[in-house]
Amino acid sequence: MDSGGSSDMTLAFELDALKSLVDPNAVFNDARGWTSYVGVVSDKPTYVVTNFTRKERIRQDFFSGPRGVEESLENVKRQFDTERHVFVGTDEAHREQAEATGWEYLPLDDAAEAAGWERAEEGDETDHFEEGEQRDDWP
């Protein structure tokens, strides 16, 4: 994805946007190549985000915690002083949240097309691990 020539960017994915990609871990790894920080924000409870990112083996630089999207975006912007702050979402509410907090809004469809990320089919709940693969990072 073209980041405008600078990798001094903080990129935030709304959880549902990330869930609608075929391989969220690969997306995060790709984004690390052209951003400074990348993470997930959501209005859902912290455990929902944590469970998803663990399952997908996503190493995020930040996440919402118990806050909503707007408060999370404001906090992340204060903590991560980069030239750009870009929020990837899926709907008008996400655009409004980005605008209200001074973030650039990037629709998931545009981001996926520019970066070559594959979108999952509607209702696809694919487990991205090989069958029988064991997790070694779980207690």
Short mmCIF file of N, CA and C in Angstrom, two decimals:
data_model
loop_
_atom_site.label_atom_id
_atom_site.label_comp_id
_atom_site.label_asym_id
_atom_site.label_seq_id
_atom_site.Cartn_x
_atom_site.Cartn_y
_atom_site.Cartn_z
N MET A 1 0.84 -1.18 0.00
CA MET A 1 0.00 0.00 0.00
C MET A 1 0.88 1.23 0.00
N ASP A 2 0.53 2.24 -0.75
CA ASP A 2 1.30 3.47 -0.82
C ASP A 2 0.97 4.32 0.39
N SER A 3 1.98 4.59 1.20
CA SER A 3 1.76 5.38 2.41
C SER A 3 2.13 6.83 2.19
N GLY A 4 2.22 7.24 0.92
CA GLY A 4 2.56 8.62 0.65
C GLY A 4 4.04 8.88 0.82
N GLY A 5 4.87 7.83 0.82
CA GLY A 5 6.31 8.00 0.90
C GLY A 5 6.87 8.00 2.30
N SER A 6 6.04 8.06 3.31
CA SER A 6 6.51 8.09 4.69
C SER A 6 5.94 6.92 5.46
N SER A 7 6.81 6.27 6.25
CA SER A 7 6.31 5.19 7.09
C SER A 7 6.03 5.69 8.51
N ASP A 8 6.09 7.01 8.70
CA ASP A 8 5.81 7.60 10.01
C ASP A 8 4.30 7.72 10.18
N MET A 9 3.68 6.55 10.36
CA MET A 9 2.22 6.47 10.41
C MET A 9 1.79 5.52 11.52
N THR A 10 0.69 5.88 12.16
CA THR A 10 0.00 4.99 13.09
C THR A 10 -1.26 4.52 12.37
N LEU A 11 -1.43 3.21 12.30
CA LEU A 11 -2.57 2.62 11.60
C LEU A 11 -3.43 1.86 12.59
N ALA A 12 -4.71 2.18 12.63
CA ALA A 12 -5.66 1.49 13.51
C ALA A 12 -6.72 0.81 12.67
N PHE A 13 -6.97 -0.46 12.96
CA PHE A 13 -8.04 -1.21 12.33
C PHE A 13 -9.20 -1.31 13.28
N GLU A 14 -10.41 -1.07 12.80
CA GLU A 14 -11.59 -1.38 13.58
C GLU A 14 -11.70 -2.91 13.55
N LEU A 15 -12.06 -3.52 14.66
CA LEU A 15 -12.05 -4.98 14.78
C LEU A 15 -12.84 -5.67 13.67
N ASP A 16 -14.04 -5.19 13.37
CA ASP A 16 -14.84 -5.85 12.34
C ASP A 16 -14.20 -5.74 10.96
N ALA A 17 -13.48 -4.65 10.70
CA ALA A 17 -12.75 -4.52 9.44
C ALA A 17 -11.67 -5.60 9.36
N LEU A 18 -10.94 -5.77 10.43
CA LEU A 18 -9.88 -6.77 10.46
C LEU A 18 -10.44 -8.18 10.32
N LYS A 19 -11.58 -8.42 10.96
CA LYS A 19 -12.22 -9.75 10.90
C LYS A 19 -12.69 -10.09 9.49
N SER A 20 -12.90 -9.09 8.65
CA SER A 20 -13.42 -9.36 7.31
C SER A 20 -12.32 -9.61 6.28
N LEU A 21 -11.09 -9.78 6.76
CA LEU A 21 -9.97 -10.10 5.88
C LEU A 21 -9.64 -11.58 5.97
N VAL A 22 -9.15 -12.17 4.89
CA VAL A 22 -8.85 -13.60 4.86
C VAL A 22 -7.75 -13.95 5.86
N ASP A 23 -6.69 -13.13 5.93
CA ASP A 23 -5.56 -13.45 6.79
C ASP A 23 -5.13 -12.20 7.57
N PRO A 24 -5.80 -11.92 8.68
CA PRO A 24 -5.49 -10.71 9.46
C PRO A 24 -4.03 -10.63 9.91
N ASN A 25 -3.42 -11.77 10.26
CA ASN A 25 -2.03 -11.76 10.69
C ASN A 25 -1.12 -11.30 9.55
N ALA A 26 -1.35 -11.79 8.35
CA ALA A 26 -0.55 -11.37 7.20
C ALA A 26 -0.74 -9.88 6.92
N VAL A 27 -1.96 -9.39 7.11
CA VAL A 27 -2.23 -7.97 6.92
C VAL A 27 -1.42 -7.14 7.92
N PHE A 28 -1.41 -7.57 9.18
CA PHE A 28 -0.63 -6.85 10.19
C PHE A 28 0.85 -6.88 9.84
N ASN A 29 1.35 -8.05 9.44
CA ASN A 29 2.76 -8.15 9.10
C ASN A 29 3.10 -7.27 7.91
N ASP A 30 2.21 -7.21 6.92
CA ASP A 30 2.42 -6.34 5.77
C ASP A 30 2.43 -4.87 6.21
N ALA A 31 1.46 -4.50 7.03
CA ALA A 31 1.35 -3.10 7.48
C ALA A 31 2.58 -2.67 8.28
N ARG A 32 3.19 -3.59 9.00
CA ARG A 32 4.40 -3.24 9.76
C ARG A 32 5.53 -2.76 8.86
N GLY A 33 5.49 -3.16 7.59
CA GLY A 33 6.52 -2.74 6.64
C GLY A 33 6.42 -1.29 6.22
N TRP A 34 5.27 -0.67 6.43
CA TRP A 34 5.11 0.72 6.01
C TRP A 34 4.39 1.60 7.04
N THR A 35 4.37 1.14 8.27
CA THR A 35 3.85 1.97 9.36
C THR A 35 4.81 1.91 10.54
N SER A 36 4.64 2.85 11.45
CA SER A 36 5.41 2.83 12.70
C SER A 36 4.70 2.00 13.76
N TYR A 37 3.37 2.13 13.82
CA TYR A 37 2.56 1.45 14.83
C TYR A 37 1.27 0.96 14.18
N VAL A 38 0.81 -0.21 14.63
CA VAL A 38 -0.44 -0.75 14.11
C VAL A 38 -1.17 -1.46 15.25
N GLY A 39 -2.50 -1.26 15.29
CA GLY A 39 -3.28 -1.87 16.36
C GLY A 39 -4.75 -1.97 16.00
N VAL A 40 -5.53 -2.38 16.99
CA VAL A 40 -6.95 -2.64 16.80
C VAL A 40 -7.75 -1.81 17.80
N VAL A 41 -8.84 -1.23 17.33
CA VAL A 41 -9.77 -0.53 18.21
C VAL A 41 -11.17 -1.08 17.97
N SER A 42 -11.98 -1.03 19.03
CA SER A 42 -13.34 -1.57 18.93
C SER A 42 -14.18 -1.08 20.10
N ASP A 43 -15.49 -1.08 19.88
CA ASP A 43 -16.42 -0.82 20.97
C ASP A 43 -16.72 -2.09 21.75
N LYS A 44 -16.27 -3.22 21.25
CA LYS A 44 -16.53 -4.51 21.91
C LYS A 44 -15.65 -4.62 23.16
N PRO A 45 -16.02 -5.50 24.09
CA PRO A 45 -15.23 -5.69 25.31
C PRO A 45 -13.79 -6.12 24.99
N THR A 46 -12.88 -5.79 25.88
CA THR A 46 -11.46 -6.08 25.69
C THR A 46 -11.21 -7.55 25.38
N TYR A 47 -11.90 -8.46 26.09
CA TYR A 47 -11.64 -9.88 25.88
C TYR A 47 -11.96 -10.32 24.45
N VAL A 48 -12.91 -9.67 23.79
CA VAL A 48 -13.27 -10.02 22.42
C VAL A 48 -12.09 -9.70 21.49
N VAL A 49 -11.52 -8.51 21.65
CA VAL A 49 -10.37 -8.11 20.84
C VAL A 49 -9.17 -9.01 21.15
N THR A 50 -8.92 -9.23 22.43
CA THR A 50 -7.78 -10.06 22.85
C THR A 50 -7.91 -11.49 22.33
N ASN A 51 -9.08 -12.08 22.44
CA ASN A 51 -9.28 -13.44 21.94
C ASN A 51 -9.03 -13.53 20.44
N PHE A 52 -9.55 -12.55 19.70
CA PHE A 52 -9.36 -12.56 18.25
C PHE A 52 -7.88 -12.40 17.89
N THR A 53 -7.20 -11.45 18.49
CA THR A 53 -5.80 -11.21 18.13
C THR A 53 -4.91 -12.38 18.55
N ARG A 54 -5.21 -13.02 19.66
CA ARG A 54 -4.44 -14.21 20.05
C ARG A 54 -4.67 -15.35 19.07
N LYS A 55 -5.93 -15.58 18.75
CA LYS A 55 -6.26 -16.66 17.81
C LYS A 55 -5.56 -16.45 16.47
N GLU A 56 -5.49 -15.21 16.03
CA GLU A 56 -4.89 -14.90 14.73
C GLU A 56 -3.39 -14.62 14.81
N ARG A 57 -2.84 -14.69 16.04
CA ARG A 57 -1.42 -14.44 16.28
C ARG A 57 -0.99 -13.04 15.84
N ILE A 58 -1.84 -12.10 16.13
CA ILE A 58 -1.57 -10.70 15.79
C ILE A 58 -0.87 -10.03 16.96
N ARG A 59 0.27 -9.45 16.66
CA ARG A 59 1.02 -8.68 17.67
C ARG A 59 0.72 -7.21 17.40
N GLN A 60 -0.08 -6.64 18.28
CA GLN A 60 -0.49 -5.25 18.08
C GLN A 60 0.29 -4.31 19.00
N ASP A 61 0.49 -3.10 18.54
CA ASP A 61 1.19 -2.09 19.34
C ASP A 61 0.26 -1.40 20.32
N PHE A 62 -1.05 -1.45 20.05
CA PHE A 62 -2.04 -0.85 20.94
C PHE A 62 -3.39 -1.50 20.68
N PHE A 63 -4.30 -1.36 21.65
CA PHE A 63 -5.68 -1.82 21.47
C PHE A 63 -6.59 -0.97 22.33
N SER A 64 -7.87 -1.13 22.14
CA SER A 64 -8.86 -0.27 22.78
C SER A 64 -8.88 -0.35 24.29
N GLY A 65 -8.71 -1.55 24.81
CA GLY A 65 -8.95 -1.71 26.23
C GLY A 65 -10.44 -1.56 26.48
N PRO A 66 -10.82 -1.06 27.62
CA PRO A 66 -12.25 -0.95 27.93
C PRO A 66 -12.90 0.31 27.34
N ARG A 67 -12.18 1.05 26.53
CA ARG A 67 -12.71 2.29 25.96
C ARG A 67 -13.45 2.03 24.66
N GLY A 68 -14.22 3.00 24.24
CA GLY A 68 -14.84 2.96 22.92
C GLY A 68 -13.86 3.41 21.86
N VAL A 69 -14.30 3.38 20.61
CA VAL A 69 -13.43 3.70 19.49
C VAL A 69 -12.91 5.14 19.56
N GLU A 70 -13.79 6.10 19.75
CA GLU A 70 -13.34 7.50 19.75
C GLU A 70 -12.33 7.78 20.86
N GLU A 71 -12.61 7.34 22.06
CA GLU A 71 -11.68 7.56 23.16
C GLU A 71 -10.35 6.85 22.90
N SER A 72 -10.42 5.66 22.33
CA SER A 72 -9.21 4.92 21.99
C SER A 72 -8.38 5.67 20.95
N LEU A 73 -9.04 6.17 19.91
CA LEU A 73 -8.32 6.90 18.87
C LEU A 73 -7.66 8.15 19.45
N GLU A 74 -8.36 8.85 20.32
CA GLU A 74 -7.78 10.04 20.97
C GLU A 74 -6.55 9.67 21.79
N ASN A 75 -6.65 8.60 22.58
CA ASN A 75 -5.52 8.17 23.41
C ASN A 75 -4.34 7.71 22.58
N VAL A 76 -4.61 6.94 21.54
CA VAL A 76 -3.53 6.46 20.67
C VAL A 76 -2.83 7.63 20.00
N LYS A 77 -3.60 8.60 19.54
CA LYS A 77 -3.00 9.77 18.88
C LYS A 77 -2.08 10.52 19.83
N ARG A 78 -2.45 10.61 21.10
CA ARG A 78 -1.59 11.28 22.09
C ARG A 78 -0.33 10.47 22.37
N GLN A 79 -0.46 9.16 22.41
CA GLN A 79 0.67 8.29 22.76
C GLN A 79 1.64 8.05 21.61
N PHE A 80 1.14 8.03 20.39
CA PHE A 80 1.97 7.70 19.23
C PHE A 80 2.04 8.92 18.31
N ASP A 81 3.10 9.69 18.47
CA ASP A 81 3.27 10.94 17.75
C ASP A 81 3.91 10.67 16.38
N THR A 82 3.07 10.39 15.40
CA THR A 82 3.53 10.15 14.04
C THR A 82 2.94 11.22 13.12
N GLU A 83 3.49 11.29 11.90
CA GLU A 83 3.00 12.28 10.94
C GLU A 83 1.54 12.06 10.57
N ARG A 84 1.16 10.77 10.47
CA ARG A 84 -0.20 10.44 10.06
C ARG A 84 -0.81 9.46 11.03
N HIS A 85 -2.12 9.56 11.20
CA HIS A 85 -2.91 8.62 11.98
C HIS A 85 -4.07 8.20 11.08
N VAL A 86 -4.09 6.92 10.70
CA VAL A 86 -5.06 6.42 9.73
C VAL A 86 -5.91 5.33 10.37
N PHE A 87 -7.21 5.48 10.24
CA PHE A 87 -8.18 4.54 10.81
C PHE A 87 -8.87 3.79 9.68
N VAL A 88 -8.74 2.46 9.66
CA VAL A 88 -9.36 1.61 8.65
C VAL A 88 -10.66 1.06 9.22
N GLY A 89 -11.75 1.39 8.57
CA GLY A 89 -13.06 0.95 9.04
C GLY A 89 -13.94 0.51 7.89
N THR A 90 -15.21 0.27 8.21
CA THR A 90 -16.11 -0.31 7.21
C THR A 90 -17.38 0.48 6.94
N ASP A 91 -17.65 1.52 7.71
CA ASP A 91 -18.93 2.19 7.51
C ASP A 91 -18.85 3.68 7.87
N GLU A 92 -19.97 4.34 7.69
CA GLU A 92 -20.04 5.79 7.92
C GLU A 92 -19.76 6.15 9.37
N ALA A 93 -20.19 5.31 10.30
CA ALA A 93 -19.91 5.57 11.72
C ALA A 93 -18.41 5.61 11.97
N HIS A 94 -17.66 4.73 11.32
CA HIS A 94 -16.21 4.73 11.48
C HIS A 94 -15.60 6.00 10.89
N ARG A 95 -16.12 6.44 9.75
CA ARG A 95 -15.65 7.69 9.15
C ARG A 95 -15.87 8.86 10.13
N GLU A 96 -17.04 8.88 10.73
CA GLU A 96 -17.38 9.96 11.67
C GLU A 96 -16.47 9.91 12.90
N GLN A 97 -16.17 8.70 13.39
CA GLN A 97 -15.28 8.56 14.54
C GLN A 97 -13.88 9.06 14.20
N ALA A 98 -13.40 8.74 13.01
CA ALA A 98 -12.08 9.22 12.58
C ALA A 98 -12.07 10.74 12.50
N GLU A 99 -13.06 11.30 11.85
CA GLU A 99 -13.11 12.76 11.69
C GLU A 99 -13.22 13.47 13.04
N ALA A 100 -13.98 12.90 13.96
CA ALA A 100 -14.17 13.53 15.27
C ALA A 100 -12.89 13.55 16.09
N THR A 101 -11.95 12.67 15.76
CA THR A 101 -10.72 12.56 16.56
C THR A 101 -9.47 13.00 15.80
N GLY A 102 -9.66 13.55 14.61
CA GLY A 102 -8.52 14.05 13.84
C GLY A 102 -7.71 12.98 13.13
N TRP A 103 -8.30 11.81 12.91
CA TRP A 103 -7.65 10.74 12.16
C TRP A 103 -8.09 10.79 10.71
N GLU A 104 -7.25 10.30 9.80
CA GLU A 104 -7.66 10.10 8.42
C GLU A 104 -8.49 8.82 8.39
N TYR A 105 -9.55 8.82 7.61
CA TYR A 105 -10.36 7.61 7.48
C TYR A 105 -10.02 6.93 6.16
N LEU A 106 -9.85 5.61 6.21
CA LEU A 106 -9.60 4.83 5.01
C LEU A 106 -10.57 3.65 5.01
N PRO A 107 -11.49 3.63 4.05
CA PRO A 107 -12.42 2.50 3.98
C PRO A 107 -11.65 1.19 3.74
N LEU A 108 -12.07 0.13 4.36
CA LEU A 108 -11.39 -1.16 4.23
C LEU A 108 -11.27 -1.57 2.77
N ASP A 109 -12.32 -1.39 1.98
CA ASP A 109 -12.26 -1.80 0.58
C ASP A 109 -11.11 -1.10 -0.14
N ASP A 110 -10.92 0.19 0.11
CA ASP A 110 -9.84 0.94 -0.53
C ASP A 110 -8.48 0.46 -0.04
N ALA A 111 -8.37 0.24 1.27
CA ALA A 111 -7.11 -0.23 1.85
C ALA A 111 -6.75 -1.60 1.29
N ALA A 112 -7.73 -2.52 1.26
CA ALA A 112 -7.49 -3.88 0.79
C ALA A 112 -7.08 -3.88 -0.68
N GLU A 113 -7.73 -3.07 -1.47
CA GLU A 113 -7.39 -3.00 -2.90
C GLU A 113 -5.98 -2.45 -3.09
N ALA A 114 -5.64 -1.39 -2.40
CA ALA A 114 -4.33 -0.77 -2.55
C ALA A 114 -3.20 -1.67 -2.07
N ALA A 115 -3.46 -2.43 -0.99
CA ALA A 115 -2.41 -3.25 -0.39
C ALA A 115 -2.41 -4.69 -0.88
N GLY A 116 -3.45 -5.08 -1.62
CA GLY A 116 -3.53 -6.46 -2.09
C GLY A 116 -3.98 -7.44 -1.03
N TRP A 117 -4.74 -6.95 -0.04
CA TRP A 117 -5.26 -7.81 1.01
C TRP A 117 -6.54 -8.47 0.51
N GLU A 118 -6.70 -9.75 0.79
CA GLU A 118 -7.87 -10.48 0.33
C GLU A 118 -9.00 -10.39 1.35
N ARG A 119 -10.16 -10.01 0.86
CA ARG A 119 -11.35 -9.95 1.70
C ARG A 119 -11.96 -11.33 1.84
N ALA A 120 -12.45 -11.65 3.03
CA ALA A 120 -13.14 -12.92 3.27
C ALA A 120 -14.53 -12.84 2.67
N GLU A 121 -15.06 -14.00 2.34
CA GLU A 121 -16.44 -14.05 1.86
C GLU A 121 -17.37 -13.74 3.02
N GLU A 122 -18.52 -13.19 2.73
CA GLU A 122 -19.52 -12.88 3.75
C GLU A 122 -19.82 -14.12 4.59
N GLY A 123 -19.71 -13.98 5.91
CA GLY A 123 -20.01 -15.08 6.81
C GLY A 123 -18.89 -16.10 6.96
N ASP A 124 -17.74 -15.86 6.33
CA ASP A 124 -16.61 -16.79 6.42
C ASP A 124 -15.96 -16.67 7.79
N GLU A 125 -15.99 -17.75 8.55
CA GLU A 125 -15.38 -17.79 9.88
C GLU A 125 -14.19 -18.75 9.86
N THR A 126 -13.40 -18.67 8.81
CA THR A 126 -12.28 -19.59 8.63
C THR A 126 -11.28 -19.46 9.76
N ASP A 127 -10.83 -20.62 10.25
CA ASP A 127 -9.72 -20.66 11.20
C ASP A 127 -8.45 -20.67 10.36
N HIS A 128 -7.56 -19.73 10.60
CA HIS A 128 -6.40 -19.55 9.75
C HIS A 128 -5.22 -20.44 10.13
N PHE A 129 -5.43 -21.42 10.99
CA PHE A 129 -4.37 -22.34 11.38
C PHE A 129 -4.57 -23.68 10.70
N GLU A 130 -3.47 -24.37 10.48
CA GLU A 130 -3.54 -25.72 9.94
C GLU A 130 -4.29 -26.60 10.94
N GLU A 131 -5.07 -27.53 10.43
CA GLU A 131 -5.79 -28.44 11.31
C GLU A 131 -4.78 -29.21 12.15
N GLY A 132 -5.03 -29.27 13.43
CA GLY A 132 -4.15 -30.00 14.33
C GLY A 132 -2.96 -29.20 14.83
N GLU A 133 -2.77 -27.98 14.32
CA GLU A 133 -1.64 -27.17 14.77
C GLU A 133 -1.84 -26.80 16.24
N GLN A 134 -0.82 -26.91 17.01
CA GLN A 134 -0.91 -26.63 18.44
C GLN A 134 -0.33 -25.25 18.75
N ARG A 135 -0.93 -24.58 19.68
CA ARG A 135 -0.44 -23.30 20.14
C ARG A 135 0.55 -23.55 21.26
N ASP A 136 1.75 -22.93 21.17
CA ASP A 136 2.74 -23.10 22.23
C ASP A 136 2.82 -21.89 23.15
N ASP A 137 1.98 -20.89 22.89
CA ASP A 137 2.03 -19.68 23.72
C ASP A 137 0.85 -19.57 24.67
N TRP A 138 0.07 -20.63 24.79
CA TRP A 138 -1.06 -20.63 25.70
C TRP A 138 -0.68 -21.33 26.99
N PRO A 139 -1.20 -20.88 28.09
CA PRO A 139 -0.86 -21.54 29.37
C PRO A 139 -1.36 -22.97 29.42
#
